[in-house]
Short mmCIF file of C-alpha atoms and ligand atoms in Angstrom, two decimals:
data_model
loop_
_atom_site.label_atom_id
_atom_site.label_comp_id
_atom_site.label_asym_id
_atom_site.label_seq_id
_atom_site.Cartn_x
_atom_site.Cartn_y
_atom_site.Cartn_z
CA MET A 1 -17.83 -32.34 28.13
CA GLY A 2 -15.49 -29.40 27.63
CA PHE A 3 -12.76 -29.08 25.07
CA PRO A 4 -9.82 -30.05 27.33
CA GLU A 5 -11.84 -32.96 28.74
CA PHE A 6 -12.53 -34.24 25.26
CA PHE A 7 -8.81 -34.46 24.63
CA LYS A 8 -8.24 -36.32 27.86
CA ARG A 9 -10.79 -38.93 26.83
CA GLN A 10 -9.54 -42.39 26.12
CA LEU A 11 -10.63 -44.87 23.55
CA THR A 12 -10.55 -48.61 24.22
CA ILE A 13 -9.11 -50.16 21.08
CA ALA A 14 -8.57 -53.77 22.09
CA ARG A 15 -8.43 -56.33 24.86
CA VAL A 16 -5.29 -58.40 25.08
CA TYR A 17 -5.16 -61.28 27.60
CA GLY A 18 -8.27 -59.66 29.08
CA ILE A 19 -6.47 -56.34 29.62
CA PRO A 20 -8.19 -53.29 28.11
CA VAL A 21 -5.86 -51.35 25.82
CA ARG A 22 -6.74 -47.67 25.64
CA ILE A 23 -5.35 -44.80 23.65
CA ASP A 24 -5.28 -41.21 24.61
CA TYR A 25 -6.73 -38.94 21.89
CA ARG A 26 -3.50 -36.95 21.87
CA TRP A 27 -1.86 -40.10 20.60
CA PHE A 28 -3.37 -39.43 17.15
CA ALA A 29 -1.44 -36.17 16.90
CA VAL A 30 1.79 -38.07 17.61
CA VAL A 31 0.92 -40.73 15.03
CA ILE A 32 0.31 -38.11 12.35
CA LEU A 33 3.54 -36.30 13.27
CA SER A 34 5.49 -39.56 13.13
CA VAL A 35 4.09 -40.58 9.72
CA TRP A 36 4.80 -37.12 8.35
CA LEU A 37 8.37 -36.98 9.72
CA ILE A 38 9.28 -40.38 8.31
CA ALA A 39 7.54 -39.76 4.97
CA SER A 40 9.19 -36.40 4.40
CA ASN A 41 12.66 -37.75 5.24
CA LEU A 42 12.27 -40.79 2.99
CA GLN A 43 11.75 -38.49 0.01
CA LYS A 44 15.43 -37.52 0.36
CA PRO A 45 18.42 -39.86 -0.15
CA ILE A 46 19.52 -41.50 3.14
CA GLN A 47 22.88 -42.95 4.10
CA LEU A 48 22.48 -45.87 6.55
CA GLY A 49 25.98 -47.10 7.39
CA ASN A 50 27.36 -48.43 4.11
CA VAL A 51 23.95 -48.61 2.43
CA LEU A 52 22.88 -45.56 0.41
CA LEU A 53 19.12 -45.47 0.03
CA PRO A 54 17.75 -43.59 -2.99
CA PRO A 55 14.93 -41.08 -2.44
CA HIS A 56 11.46 -42.63 -2.43
CA ALA A 57 8.48 -41.54 -4.49
CA PRO A 58 5.96 -39.59 -2.29
CA ALA A 59 3.33 -42.37 -2.29
CA THR A 60 5.89 -45.00 -1.25
CA ALA A 61 7.36 -42.67 1.36
CA TRP A 62 3.95 -42.08 2.98
CA LEU A 63 3.15 -45.80 2.95
CA LEU A 64 6.50 -46.61 4.57
CA GLY A 65 5.89 -43.84 7.11
CA LEU A 66 2.57 -45.44 7.98
CA ILE A 67 4.02 -48.97 8.27
CA THR A 68 6.97 -47.81 10.36
CA THR A 69 4.71 -45.82 12.68
CA ALA A 70 2.48 -48.87 13.14
CA GLY A 71 5.62 -50.88 13.97
CA LEU A 72 6.71 -48.30 16.55
CA PHE A 73 3.20 -48.23 18.00
CA LEU A 74 3.27 -52.01 18.40
CA SER A 75 6.74 -51.74 19.98
CA VAL A 76 5.48 -49.38 22.70
CA PHE A 77 2.51 -51.66 23.23
CA GLY A 78 4.81 -54.71 23.45
CA HIS A 79 6.89 -52.90 26.08
CA GLU A 80 3.81 -52.19 28.22
CA LEU A 81 2.43 -55.68 27.70
CA ALA A 82 5.71 -57.10 29.02
CA HIS A 83 5.28 -55.04 32.23
CA ALA A 84 1.65 -56.16 32.49
CA LEU A 85 2.33 -59.87 31.97
CA MET A 86 5.21 -59.83 34.44
CA ALA A 87 2.95 -58.09 36.96
CA ARG A 88 0.34 -60.77 36.42
CA ALA A 89 2.98 -63.45 36.95
CA GLU A 90 3.71 -61.73 40.28
CA GLY A 91 0.03 -62.02 41.18
CA ILE A 92 -0.98 -58.41 40.49
CA GLU A 93 -4.10 -57.67 38.48
CA ILE A 94 -3.81 -55.13 35.66
CA GLU A 95 -6.30 -52.32 35.35
CA GLU A 96 -5.43 -51.23 31.82
CA ILE A 97 -2.72 -50.40 29.33
CA VAL A 98 -2.82 -46.80 28.12
CA LEU A 99 -0.83 -45.51 25.16
CA HIS A 100 -0.25 -41.82 25.53
CA PRO A 101 1.91 -39.30 23.61
CA PHE A 102 5.04 -39.99 25.65
CA GLY A 103 4.86 -43.75 25.46
CA GLY A 104 2.71 -46.04 27.48
CA LEU A 105 1.49 -46.95 30.89
CA ALA A 106 0.54 -50.33 32.35
CA ARG A 107 -1.72 -49.43 35.24
CA LEU A 108 -1.64 -52.02 38.04
CA LYS A 109 -4.51 -52.44 40.49
CA THR A 110 -2.14 -52.70 43.46
CA ASP A 111 1.48 -51.89 44.16
CA PRO A 112 4.03 -54.73 44.07
CA GLN A 113 4.23 -56.48 47.45
CA ASN A 114 8.01 -56.70 47.63
CA PRO A 115 11.12 -55.20 46.02
CA ARG A 116 11.81 -58.34 44.00
CA ALA A 117 8.42 -58.13 42.26
CA GLU A 118 8.89 -54.39 41.63
CA PHE A 119 12.35 -55.05 40.17
CA ARG A 120 11.11 -57.76 37.79
CA ILE A 121 8.06 -55.83 36.62
CA ALA A 122 10.18 -52.72 35.97
CA LEU A 123 12.84 -54.59 33.99
CA ALA A 124 10.39 -56.58 31.84
CA GLY A 125 9.62 -53.52 29.68
CA PRO A 126 13.17 -52.48 28.70
CA ALA A 127 14.14 -56.16 28.31
CA SER A 128 11.38 -56.68 25.75
CA SER A 129 12.37 -53.47 23.93
CA PHE A 130 15.99 -54.68 23.72
CA LEU A 131 14.74 -57.98 22.33
CA PHE A 132 12.59 -56.21 19.69
CA ALA A 133 15.58 -54.00 18.79
CA ILE A 134 17.82 -57.03 18.24
CA LEU A 135 15.18 -58.79 16.12
CA ALA A 136 14.63 -55.68 14.01
CA PHE A 137 18.41 -55.16 13.54
CA VAL A 138 18.72 -58.75 12.33
CA ALA A 139 15.81 -58.12 9.94
CA THR A 140 17.56 -54.93 8.74
CA LYS A 141 20.71 -56.91 7.92
CA ILE A 142 18.74 -59.61 6.10
CA ALA A 143 16.83 -57.01 4.09
CA ALA A 144 20.11 -55.25 3.20
CA VAL A 145 21.60 -58.52 1.89
CA GLY A 146 18.47 -59.10 -0.15
CA ASP A 147 18.56 -55.53 -1.49
CA TYR A 148 15.06 -54.74 -0.20
CA GLU A 149 15.80 -51.06 0.35
CA SER A 150 12.39 -49.99 1.57
CA THR A 151 12.26 -52.85 4.06
CA VAL A 152 15.74 -51.85 5.31
CA VAL A 153 14.41 -48.41 6.29
CA VAL A 154 11.35 -49.76 8.08
CA PHE A 155 13.27 -52.33 10.13
CA PHE A 156 16.11 -49.92 10.84
CA LEU A 157 13.76 -47.27 12.25
CA ILE A 158 11.89 -49.86 14.33
CA ALA A 159 15.20 -51.21 15.67
CA ALA A 160 16.41 -47.70 16.52
CA GLY A 161 13.06 -46.80 18.10
CA ASN A 162 13.12 -49.85 20.35
CA LEU A 163 16.73 -49.28 21.35
CA LEU A 164 15.87 -45.69 22.27
CA LEU A 165 12.78 -46.85 24.20
CA ALA A 166 14.85 -49.36 26.18
CA LEU A 167 17.73 -46.98 26.94
CA PHE A 168 15.57 -43.97 27.75
CA ASN A 169 13.38 -45.98 30.10
CA LEU A 170 16.44 -47.20 31.98
CA PHE A 171 17.29 -43.66 33.16
CA PRO A 172 17.28 -44.05 36.96
CA GLY A 173 14.49 -41.62 37.83
CA TYR A 174 10.97 -42.47 38.93
CA PRO A 175 8.49 -42.88 37.12
CA LEU A 176 10.79 -44.29 34.42
CA ASP A 177 11.51 -48.02 34.59
CA GLY A 178 15.08 -47.33 35.70
CA GLY A 179 13.63 -45.25 38.53
CA ARG A 180 11.50 -48.20 39.57
CA VAL A 181 14.55 -50.43 39.57
CA LEU A 182 16.27 -47.83 41.76
CA ARG A 183 13.23 -47.74 44.04
CA ALA A 184 13.25 -51.54 44.34
CA LEU A 185 16.96 -51.52 45.24
CA ILE A 186 16.58 -48.82 47.93
CA TRP A 187 13.42 -50.51 49.19
CA ARG A 188 15.28 -53.83 49.55
CA ARG A 189 18.10 -52.15 51.49
CA THR A 190 16.03 -50.05 53.86
CA GLY A 191 12.67 -51.87 53.92
CA ASP A 192 10.96 -48.48 53.63
CA ILE A 193 8.96 -48.19 50.40
CA LYS A 194 7.87 -44.58 51.02
CA ASP A 195 11.43 -43.40 51.50
CA ALA A 196 12.54 -45.39 48.43
CA THR A 197 9.75 -43.80 46.38
CA ARG A 198 10.75 -40.33 47.55
CA LYS A 199 14.43 -40.85 46.66
CA ALA A 200 13.68 -42.38 43.25
CA GLY A 201 11.22 -39.52 42.63
CA ILE A 202 13.87 -36.92 43.40
CA CYS A 203 16.11 -38.59 40.78
CA GLY A 204 13.13 -38.36 38.39
CA ILE A 205 12.86 -34.62 39.06
CA LEU A 206 16.58 -34.21 38.30
CA ILE A 207 16.33 -36.19 35.06
CA GLY A 208 13.19 -34.30 33.95
CA GLY A 209 14.93 -31.00 34.70
CA MET A 210 18.01 -32.08 32.75
CA LEU A 211 15.88 -33.01 29.73
CA VAL A 212 14.20 -29.59 29.76
CA LEU A 213 17.59 -27.83 30.02
CA PHE A 214 19.00 -30.03 27.26
CA GLY A 215 16.05 -29.15 25.01
CA VAL A 216 16.56 -25.44 25.60
CA TYR A 217 20.34 -25.75 25.19
CA ILE A 218 20.27 -27.43 21.76
CA LEU A 219 17.80 -24.81 20.59
CA ILE A 220 20.01 -21.82 21.47
CA SER A 221 23.53 -23.26 21.21
CA PRO A 222 25.42 -22.24 18.02
CA ASN A 223 27.06 -25.71 17.98
CA TRP A 224 23.68 -27.30 17.26
CA ARG A 225 22.37 -24.70 14.83
CA ALA A 226 23.45 -26.60 11.71
CA ALA A 227 21.57 -29.71 12.84
CA GLN A 228 18.25 -27.80 13.05
CA PRO A 229 17.30 -29.66 16.22
CA TYR A 230 13.80 -28.17 16.57
CA PHE A 231 11.93 -31.43 16.77
CA MET A 232 14.40 -32.99 19.21
CA SER A 233 14.35 -29.83 21.31
CA VAL A 234 10.56 -29.69 21.60
CA TRP A 235 10.38 -33.44 22.28
CA SER A 236 13.04 -33.21 24.97
CA ILE A 237 11.32 -30.26 26.68
CA LEU A 238 7.87 -31.89 26.56
CA VAL A 239 9.08 -35.24 27.87
CA GLY A 240 11.15 -33.44 30.52
CA LEU A 241 8.11 -31.47 31.70
CA PHE A 242 5.97 -34.60 31.74
CA LEU A 243 8.57 -36.42 33.88
CA LEU A 244 8.99 -33.42 36.18
CA ASP A 245 5.26 -33.14 36.73
CA THR A 246 4.82 -36.84 37.53
CA ALA A 247 7.94 -37.07 39.69
CA VAL A 248 7.00 -33.97 41.74
CA LYS A 249 3.56 -35.49 42.44
CA VAL A 250 5.10 -38.81 43.45
CA VAL A 251 7.61 -37.16 45.82
CA LYS A 252 4.92 -34.96 47.35
CA SER A 253 2.57 -37.84 47.95
CA ALA A 254 5.37 -39.99 49.44
CA GLN A 255 6.37 -37.15 51.77
CA HIS A 256 2.75 -36.50 52.64
CA ALA A 257 2.13 -40.14 53.56
CA ARG A 258 5.11 -40.01 55.93
CA LEU A 259 3.81 -36.91 57.66
CA VAL A 260 0.08 -37.56 57.89
CA THR A 261 -0.91 -38.51 61.42
CA VAL A 262 -4.03 -40.23 62.68
CA SER A 263 -5.29 -36.93 64.05
CA ASP A 264 -5.53 -35.69 60.44
CA ALA A 265 -7.57 -38.68 59.35
CA MET A 266 -9.63 -39.73 62.38
CA SER A 267 -13.32 -39.06 62.88
CA PRO A 268 -14.98 -38.07 66.17
CA PRO A 269 -15.80 -41.28 68.03
CA VAL A 270 -19.35 -42.64 68.09
CA THR A 271 -19.14 -44.20 71.52
CA ILE A 272 -21.28 -46.99 72.92
CA ASP A 273 -21.96 -47.40 76.63
CA PRO A 274 -20.88 -50.85 77.87
CA GLY A 275 -24.21 -51.21 79.70
CA LEU A 276 -26.27 -50.72 76.55
CA MET A 277 -28.39 -53.68 75.42
CA VAL A 278 -27.33 -55.14 72.08
CA THR A 279 -30.85 -54.78 70.70
CA ARG A 280 -30.82 -51.01 71.42
CA PHE A 281 -27.45 -50.74 69.70
CA VAL A 282 -28.72 -52.60 66.62
CA ASP A 283 -31.97 -50.61 66.42
CA ASP A 284 -30.91 -47.11 67.41
CA ILE A 285 -27.21 -46.64 66.72
CA LEU A 286 -26.15 -49.01 63.97
CA PRO A 287 -28.56 -47.68 61.28
CA LEU A 288 -27.14 -44.16 61.68
CA HIS A 289 -23.48 -45.01 61.22
CA ARG A 290 -21.77 -46.83 58.40
CA GLN A 291 -19.19 -48.48 60.62
CA THR A 292 -18.27 -52.08 61.24
CA SER A 293 -16.81 -51.45 64.67
CA PHE A 294 -17.43 -48.97 67.48
CA PRO A 295 -15.45 -47.81 70.50
CA VAL A 296 -17.08 -48.73 73.81
CA ALA A 297 -16.42 -46.03 76.41
CA VAL A 298 -17.65 -44.43 79.61
CA SER A 299 -17.05 -40.69 80.05
CA GLY A 300 -14.19 -40.63 77.57
CA ARG A 301 -12.44 -43.77 78.86
CA LEU A 302 -12.06 -46.59 76.36
CA HIS A 303 -13.38 -49.93 77.64
CA GLY A 304 -13.19 -51.94 74.44
CA ILE A 305 -14.18 -52.20 70.80
CA LEU A 306 -17.45 -53.68 69.60
CA SER A 307 -17.12 -55.35 66.22
CA LEU A 308 -20.16 -56.36 64.16
CA GLU A 309 -18.27 -59.56 63.43
CA ASP A 310 -18.61 -60.51 67.13
CA LEU A 311 -22.35 -59.81 67.13
CA LYS A 312 -22.88 -62.44 64.45
CA SER A 313 -22.09 -65.23 66.91
CA LEU A 314 -24.76 -63.96 69.33
CA PRO A 315 -28.22 -65.50 68.64
CA LYS A 316 -30.85 -62.87 67.84
CA GLU A 317 -33.14 -63.90 70.70
CA ARG A 318 -30.41 -62.98 73.18
CA TRP A 319 -29.95 -59.42 71.82
CA ALA A 320 -32.55 -58.02 74.22
CA THR A 321 -30.89 -59.54 77.29
CA THR A 322 -27.21 -59.11 76.45
CA ARG A 323 -25.23 -56.00 77.23
CA VAL A 324 -22.55 -54.61 74.89
CA GLN A 325 -19.80 -55.28 77.44
CA ALA A 326 -20.49 -59.02 77.18
CA VAL A 327 -19.74 -59.15 73.43
CA MET A 328 -17.19 -56.35 73.00
CA ARG A 329 -13.48 -57.02 72.91
CA PRO A 330 -11.97 -55.55 76.08
CA VAL A 331 -9.35 -52.86 75.55
CA LYS A 332 -5.78 -54.01 74.97
CA PRO A 333 -2.65 -52.30 73.57
CA GLY A 334 -3.37 -52.96 69.85
CA PHE A 335 -6.75 -51.22 70.10
CA PHE A 336 -5.57 -47.65 70.55
CA VAL A 337 -2.83 -45.28 69.39
CA GLU A 338 -1.78 -41.73 70.19
CA PRO A 339 -2.97 -38.80 68.04
CA ALA A 340 0.60 -38.20 66.78
CA THR A 341 0.97 -41.73 65.37
CA THR A 342 1.52 -41.67 61.60
CA LEU A 343 -1.31 -42.92 59.47
CA ASP A 344 1.10 -45.49 58.07
CA SER A 345 1.75 -47.17 61.40
CA ALA A 346 -1.92 -46.91 62.39
CA GLN A 347 -2.74 -48.77 59.17
CA SER A 348 -0.50 -51.64 60.17
CA VAL A 349 -1.93 -51.67 63.71
CA MET A 350 -5.45 -51.96 62.23
CA LYS A 351 -4.30 -54.73 59.93
CA GLU A 352 -2.93 -56.75 62.85
CA ASN A 353 -5.41 -56.18 65.71
CA GLY A 354 -8.31 -58.19 64.30
CA VAL A 355 -10.97 -55.44 64.47
CA GLY A 356 -9.83 -53.41 61.45
CA ALA A 357 -10.16 -50.20 63.41
CA VAL A 358 -8.27 -48.29 66.05
CA ALA A 359 -9.26 -45.85 68.79
CA ILE A 360 -7.24 -42.67 69.28
CA VAL A 361 -6.48 -41.93 72.90
CA ASN A 362 -4.60 -38.80 73.99
CA ALA A 363 -1.90 -38.47 76.66
CA ARG A 364 -4.55 -37.89 79.37
CA GLY A 365 -6.13 -41.22 78.48
CA GLU A 366 -9.20 -39.66 76.82
CA LEU A 367 -10.79 -41.16 73.76
CA VAL A 368 -10.55 -38.43 71.08
CA GLY A 369 -11.14 -40.20 67.80
CA PHE A 370 -11.75 -43.38 65.88
CA LEU A 371 -10.30 -44.69 62.66
CA GLN A 372 -11.58 -47.55 60.59
CA ARG A 373 -9.80 -49.34 57.75
CA GLY A 374 -11.26 -48.59 54.37
CA SER A 375 -12.98 -45.43 55.55
CA ILE A 376 -9.79 -43.43 55.14
CA LYS A 377 -10.01 -41.32 52.03
CA ARG A 378 -7.80 -42.80 49.38
CA ARG A 379 -5.74 -40.39 47.38
CA SER A 380 -5.53 -41.29 43.74
CA ARG A 381 -2.11 -42.42 42.78
CA THR A 382 -0.57 -42.38 39.35
CA LYS A 383 1.32 -45.44 38.35
CA PRO A 384 2.91 -44.72 35.01
CA ARG A 385 5.17 -47.36 33.55
ZN1 ZN B 1 8.41 -49.30 30.83
#
């Protein structure tokens, strides 16, 4: 395991509702930075609205930094858990929750089936963060009345952190939650999830780019010099780059999926002669090919599709006397497509035609390829939340 790989490694820290919760090693760097930032600021006097907080002793400041960071950590986790539980309520299984340096990620095993589910899952996160922010603000007020100054700071920072988490995630660019809401809305209007993903991803690219520019701007602008915005600048640039990177990948893969045709994905056909005896097929051809259906053809002309499912109903003792043409499904429109058909529409043809496969026939009527569901190489998709 190389050095960069080590830092990509994830540690499973808990299981909540059966969902593994993992942290990215880089998360530790962010935790240390957060504790240090809070602790060093608490050693100075702080004005919070009309409450003036005296400087804290170093030991107290570090302890409060630790407690506040733990609170923020739990807030991010609560946000992701809200996405995950809403997804589960929509019937989607959850692979894992990952906490990484720029927040979290609830990884779903499958994409939402409809825009309504996508919309609800996306909004569950920011809604929970708003709720946590309100609760923490109320706690801040109560602590202020009771004169518990240290507690005021902790609750105030947690409230502010949650508010920021909710608002930032509502920016309408994929992969942020707001971008998912946008995707759900476009998806509902047009019925085309790929196009919706592409559009929401483009908004994500714009927002990521704006964050990078903003980070650079506050670093070089004289107006900001007095505020010493180094930390904010670096954070803005890093988050911007992270968003840009993810959004570009999402847009590319959505565009790719729209352009890929069956001729890019098909394999050369392993054809069966209709006159072949079933027993010969089972003994000689089947063991060599990991397929569940085969095109039946004579000199390049498709006659039908032989599905292993259909062989099951044929008693074994009749295999030696039955020809393939007697058990195959004779060719019909749903069994073949043209080479220029998009992979997307071929997928839906295969889903509908009952054999889970489709033959590719060119304009001259020649069988040129075969495509089977499940054998198409899946590209890995990132599903950050
Ligand atoms: Zn979220």
